[in-house]
PDB file of C-alpha atoms in Angstrom:
ATOM      1  CA  MET A   1       0.000   0.000   0.000  1.00  0.00           C
ATOM      2  CA  HIS A   2       1.268   3.451  -0.886  1.00  0.00           C
ATOM      3  CA  TYR A   3       1.622   6.063   1.815  1.00  0.00           C
ATOM      4  CA  GLN A   4      -1.313   8.490   1.675  1.00  0.00           C
ATOM      5  CA  THR A   5      -0.050  11.776   0.306  1.00  0.00           C
ATOM      6  CA  GLU A   6      -1.988  14.976  -0.091  1.00  0.00           C
ATOM      7  CA  PRO A   7      -2.548  16.496  -3.525  1.00  0.00           C
ATOM      8  CA  PRO A   8      -0.749  19.791  -4.175  1.00  0.00           C
ATOM      9  CA  SER A   9      -3.924  21.825  -3.687  1.00  0.00           C
ATOM     10  CA  ALA A  10      -3.984  20.636  -0.050  1.00  0.00           C
ATOM     11  CA  TYR A  11      -0.390  21.363   0.919  1.00  0.00           C
ATOM     12  CA  ILE A  12      -0.223  24.635  -1.004  1.00  0.00           C
ATOM     13  CA  LYS A  13      -2.683  25.984   1.590  1.00  0.00           C
ATOM     14  CA  CYS A  14       0.276  26.130   4.008  1.00  0.00           C
ATOM     15  CA  ALA A  15       1.969  28.791   1.883  1.00  0.00           C
ATOM     16  CA  PRO A  16       1.249  32.530   1.776  1.00  0.00           C
ATOM     17  CA  LYS A  17      -1.885  33.260  -0.268  1.00  0.00           C
ATOM     18  CA  ALA A  18      -0.032  35.502  -2.690  1.00  0.00           C
ATOM     19  CA  ASN A  19       2.218  32.614  -3.768  1.00  0.00           C
ATOM     20  CA  ARG A  20      -0.214  29.701  -3.925  1.00  0.00           C
ATOM     21  CA  LYS A  21      -0.908  29.684  -7.655  1.00  0.00           C
ATOM     22  CA  THR A  22       2.769  29.873  -8.517  1.00  0.00           C
ATOM     23  CA  LEU A  23       3.725  27.257  -5.924  1.00  0.00           C
ATOM     24  CA  TYR A  24       1.063  24.927  -7.266  1.00  0.00           C
ATOM     25  CA  GLY A  25       2.570  25.423 -10.720  1.00  0.00           C
ATOM     26  CA  ILE A  26       6.045  24.649  -9.368  1.00  0.00           C
ATOM     27  CA  ALA A  27       4.880  21.474  -7.595  1.00  0.00           C
ATOM     28  CA  GLU A  28       3.129  20.235 -10.714  1.00  0.00           C
ATOM     29  CA  THR A  29       6.097  21.143 -12.921  1.00  0.00           C
ATOM     30  CA  GLU A  30       8.664  19.529 -10.646  1.00  0.00           C
ATOM     31  CA  THR A  31       6.654  16.300 -10.462  1.00  0.00           C
ATOM     32  CA  GLY A  32       5.474  16.078 -14.049  1.00  0.00           C
ATOM     33  CA  GLY A  33       1.859  16.850 -13.172  1.00  0.00           C
ATOM     34  CA  ILE A  34       1.642  14.241 -10.416  1.00  0.00           C
ATOM     35  CA  GLY A  35       2.341  16.471  -7.425  1.00  0.00           C
ATOM     36  CA  ASP A  36       3.814  13.602  -5.383  1.00  0.00           C
ATOM     37  CA  PRO A  37       5.473  15.163  -2.313  1.00  0.00           C
ATOM     38  CA  LEU A  38       7.644  12.059  -1.894  1.00  0.00           C
ATOM     39  CA  GLN A  39       9.049  12.169  -5.418  1.00  0.00           C
ATOM     40  CA  LEU A  40      12.826  11.996  -5.714  1.00  0.00           C
ATOM     41  CA  VAL A  41      14.926  12.692  -8.779  1.00  0.00           C
ATOM     42  CA  ASP A  42      18.537  11.558  -8.957  1.00  0.00           C
ATOM     43  CA  THR A  43      19.923  14.559 -10.825  1.00  0.00           C
ATOM     44  CA  SER A  44      22.992  12.568 -11.920  1.00  0.00           C
ATOM     45  CA  THR A  45      20.978   9.917 -13.767  1.00  0.00           C
ATOM     46  CA  LEU A  46      17.574  11.670 -13.991  1.00  0.00           C
ATOM     47  CA  ARG A  47      15.979   8.544 -12.542  1.00  0.00           C
ATOM     48  CA  VAL A  48      12.696   9.297 -10.801  1.00  0.00           C
ATOM     49  CA  TYR A  49      11.721   7.508  -7.594  1.00  0.00           C
ATOM     50  CA  ARG A  50       8.275   7.522  -6.037  1.00  0.00           C
ATOM     51  CA  PRO A  51       8.762   5.782  -2.704  1.00  0.00           C
ATOM     52  CA  ALA A  52       5.824   4.373  -0.780  1.00  0.00           C
ATOM     53  CA  ASN A  53       6.475   6.339   2.423  1.00  0.00           C
ATOM     54  CA  PRO A  54       8.822   8.933   3.973  1.00  0.00           C
ATOM     55  CA  GLY A  55      11.060   6.277   5.542  1.00  0.00           C
ATOM     56  CA  LYS A  56      11.694   4.668   2.177  1.00  0.00           C
ATOM     57  CA  ALA A  57      12.268   8.105   0.652  1.00  0.00           C
ATOM     58  CA  LEU A  58      14.942   8.899   3.234  1.00  0.00           C
ATOM     59  CA  ALA A  59      16.641   5.530   2.634  1.00  0.00           C
ATOM     60  CA  ILE A  60      16.818   6.250  -1.110  1.00  0.00           C
ATOM     61  CA  ILE A  61      18.099   9.783  -0.524  1.00  0.00           C
ATOM     62  CA  HIS A  62      20.858   8.578   1.807  1.00  0.00           C
ATOM     63  CA  ARG A  63      21.873   5.811  -0.610  1.00  0.00           C
ATOM     64  CA  LEU A  64      22.103   8.250  -3.534  1.00  0.00           C
ATOM     65  CA  GLU A  65      23.987  10.849  -1.506  1.00  0.00           C
ATOM     66  CA  LYS A  66      26.529   8.208  -0.430  1.00  0.00           C
ATOM     67  CA  ARG A  67      27.163   7.673  -4.160  1.00  0.00           C
ATOM     68  CA  GLY A  68      27.812  11.404  -4.513  1.00  0.00           C
ATOM     69  CA  HIS A  69      24.538  12.101  -6.328  1.00  0.00           C
ATOM     70  CA  ASN A  70      22.471  15.221  -5.850  1.00  0.00           C
ATOM     71  CA  VAL A  71      18.769  14.563  -5.266  1.00  0.00           C
ATOM     72  CA  ALA A  72      15.787  16.808  -6.083  1.00  0.00           C
ATOM     73  CA  ILE A  73      13.459  16.082  -3.191  1.00  0.00           C
ATOM     74  CA  GLY A  74       9.711  16.366  -2.880  1.00  0.00           C
ATOM     75  CA  ALA A  75       7.104  18.248  -4.830  1.00  0.00           C
ATOM     76  CA  PHE A  76       9.238  21.384  -4.939  1.00  0.00           C
ATOM     77  CA  GLY A  77      12.369  19.656  -6.197  1.00  0.00           C
ATOM     78  CA  LEU A  78      14.563  21.072  -3.446  1.00  0.00           C
ATOM     79  CA  LYS A  79      18.149  20.063  -4.274  1.00  0.00           C
ATOM     80  CA  SER A  80      20.025  18.180  -1.574  1.00  0.00           C
ATOM     81  CA  SER A  81      23.301  19.833  -2.571  1.00  0.00           C
ATOM     82  CA  ASN A  82      21.887  23.159  -1.347  1.00  0.00           C
ATOM     83  CA  PHE A  83      20.783  21.869   2.061  1.00  0.00           C
ATOM     84  CA  PRO A  84      23.985  22.679   3.985  1.00  0.00           C
ATOM     85  CA  GLY A  85      23.814  26.328   2.879  1.00  0.00           C
ATOM     86  CA  TRP A  86      20.112  26.493   3.594  1.00  0.00           C
ATOM     87  CA  HIS A  87      20.529  24.760   6.972  1.00  0.00           C
ATOM     88  CA  ILE A  88      17.799  22.224   6.241  1.00  0.00           C
ATOM     89  CA  ARG A  89      17.672  18.443   5.927  1.00  0.00           C
ATOM     90  CA  SER A  90      16.050  15.932   3.617  1.00  0.00           C
ATOM     91  CA  ILE A  91      13.170  15.327   6.016  1.00  0.00           C
ATOM     92  CA  ASN A  92      12.309  19.043   5.776  1.00  0.00           C
ATOM     93  CA  ALA A  93      12.007  18.831   2.000  1.00  0.00           C
ATOM     94  CA  LEU A  94       9.614  15.884   2.375  1.00  0.00           C
ATOM     95  CA  ASN A  95       7.380  17.873   4.758  1.00  0.00           C
ATOM     96  CA  THR A  96       4.830  19.434   2.422  1.00  0.00           C
ATOM     97  CA  CYS A  97       4.033  22.522   4.493  1.00  0.00           C
ATOM     98  CA  PHE A  98       7.668  23.232   5.255  1.00  0.00           C
ATOM     99  CA  ALA A  99       8.643  22.760   1.609  1.00  0.00           C
ATOM    100  CA  ALA A 100       5.825  24.987   0.295  1.00  0.00           C
ATOM    101  CA  ASN A 101       6.836  27.815   2.608  1.00  0.00           C
ATOM    102  CA  PHE A 102      10.522  27.301   1.926  1.00  0.00           C
ATOM    103  CA  ALA A 103       9.905  27.433  -1.831  1.00  0.00           C
ATOM    104  CA  ALA A 104       7.933  30.670  -1.324  1.00  0.00           C
ATOM    105  CA  GLY A 105      10.948  32.078   0.517  1.00  0.00           C
ATOM    106  CA  LEU A 106      13.289  31.067  -2.306  1.00  0.00           C
ATOM    107  CA  LEU A 107      11.050  32.808  -4.839  1.00  0.00           C
ATOM    108  CA  LYS A 108      11.004  35.949  -2.717  1.00  0.00           C
ATOM    109  CA  LYS A 109      14.799  35.874  -2.437  1.00  0.00           C
ATOM    110  CA  ASN A 110      15.144  35.351  -6.195  1.00  0.00           C
ATOM    111  CA  GLU A 111      12.771  38.204  -6.917  1.00  0.00           C
ATOM    112  CA  GLY A 112      14.842  40.459  -4.659  1.00  0.00           C
ATOM    113  CA  TRP A 113      17.907  39.358  -6.615  1.00  0.00           C
ATOM    114  CA  ALA A 114      16.123  40.275  -9.864  1.00  0.00           C
ATOM    115  CA  TRP A 115      15.101  43.660  -8.444  1.00  0.00           C
ATOM    116  CA  GLY A 116      18.712  44.248  -7.441  1.00  0.00           C
ATOM    117  CA  GLN A 117      19.663  43.716 -11.090  1.00  0.00           C
ATOM    118  CA  GLY A 118      17.096  46.331 -12.206  1.00  0.00           C
ATOM    119  CA  TYR A 119      14.209  44.053 -13.264  1.00  0.00           C
ATOM    120  CA  ARG A 120      10.658  44.835 -12.209  1.00  0.00           C
ATOM    121  CA  GLY A 121       7.147  43.391 -12.389  1.00  0.00           C
ATOM    122  CA  ALA A 122       6.498  40.364 -14.588  1.00  0.00           C
ATOM    123  CA  GLN A 123      10.092  40.337 -15.798  1.00  0.00           C
ATOM    124  CA  ALA A 124      11.411  40.088 -12.226  1.00  0.00           C
ATOM    125  CA  ARG A 125       8.862  37.373 -11.432  1.00  0.00           C
ATOM    126  CA  ASN A 126       9.791  35.335 -14.497  1.00  0.00           C
ATOM    127  CA  LEU A 127      13.501  35.631 -13.799  1.00  0.00           C
ATOM    128  CA  ALA A 128      12.886  34.618 -10.168  1.00  0.00           C
ATOM    129  CA  LEU A 129      11.066  31.510 -11.394  1.00  0.00           C
ATOM    130  CA  ALA A 130      13.817  30.714 -13.884  1.00  0.00           C
ATOM    131  CA  ALA A 131      16.417  31.076 -11.124  1.00  0.00           C
ATOM    132  CA  TYR A 132      14.405  28.644  -8.997  1.00  0.00           C
ATOM    133  CA  THR A 133      15.344  25.873 -11.414  1.00  0.00           C
ATOM    134  CA  THR A 134      18.580  27.054 -13.068  1.00  0.00           C
ATOM    135  CA  GLY A 135      20.152  29.121 -10.299  1.00  0.00           C
ATOM    136  CA  GLN A 136      20.545  32.026 -12.742  1.00  0.00           C
ATOM    137  CA  LEU A 137      18.515  35.124 -13.562  1.00  0.00           C
ATOM    138  CA  SER A 138      18.155  34.022 -17.158  1.00  0.00           C
ATOM    139  CA  LEU A 139      15.443  32.618 -19.368  1.00  0.00           C
ATOM    140  CA  SER A 140      18.045  30.627 -21.313  1.00  0.00           C
ATOM    141  CA  ASN A 141      19.244  27.118 -20.454  1.00  0.00           C
ATOM    142  CA  GLY A 142      15.726  25.927 -19.711  1.00  0.00           C
ATOM    143  CA  GLY A 143      14.654  28.891 -17.590  1.00  0.00           C
ATOM    144  CA  GLY A 144      12.089  30.167 -20.083  1.00  0.00           C
ATOM    145  CA  ALA A 145      10.608  26.716 -20.638  1.00  0.00           C
ATOM    146  CA  TYR A 146      10.366  26.258 -16.875  1.00  0.00           C
ATOM    147  CA  VAL A 147       8.495  29.557 -16.506  1.00  0.00           C
ATOM    148  CA  SER A 148       6.075  28.551 -19.288  1.00  0.00           C
ATOM    149  CA  THR A 149       5.396  25.181 -17.693  1.00  0.00           C
ATOM    150  CA  VAL A 150       4.876  26.662 -14.235  1.00  0.00           C
ATOM    151  CA  ASP A 151       2.473  29.212 -15.741  1.00  0.00           C
ATOM    152  CA  TYR A 152       0.587  26.427 -17.547  1.00  0.00           C
ATOM    153  CA  PHE A 153       0.035  24.499 -14.308  1.00  0.00           C
ATOM    154  CA  SER A 154      -0.596  27.659 -12.261  1.00  0.00           C
ATOM    155  CA  GLN A 155      -3.646  28.390 -14.397  1.00  0.00           C
ATOM    156  CA  ARG A 156      -5.121  25.067 -13.259  1.00  0.00           C
ATOM    157  CA  TYR A 157      -4.907  25.886  -9.569  1.00  0.00           C
ATOM    158  CA  ILE A 158      -8.280  26.069  -7.888  1.00  0.00           C
ATOM    159  CA  GLY A 159      -7.520  27.430  -4.473  1.00  0.00           C
ATOM    160  CA  SER A 160      -9.538  28.065  -1.399  1.00  0.00           C
ATOM    161  CA  LYS A 161     -10.075  31.293   0.434  1.00  0.00           C
ATOM    162  CA  SER A 162      -8.402  29.946   3.573  1.00  0.00           C
TER     163      SER A 162
END
């Protein structure tokens, strides 16, 4: 039996209202439209894992990290190689509410970075989204495609007022 996971629309409610549509789009983009908060991607091989429960997810993460592989963890694809600098752990990335709020914080930081480079409005937002996946304020190298995909899924978000 597979561990019962919440759909993205449920765990996005943990995030600030202003970011929910975009975060829903990110979760759907990062998981290929599945929204599985336990999804793991070995970024060295691009192999996708969908473990049955958090314990199995952690075992896979630790095994891959011992091999020197970076892992994109959870619905928001948080990269394990960044965890030391962010002062978080794998279990945090698997916690849907934590991850949704953390992703919102990363977007805010990226948007501030874009503003610092002189970008404003939709351009700053798009560059912040691109930087979420590429680490650069650029729509090249997949950044523009990422923004388009996030926007596609964001339009499908049906949120609540809570």
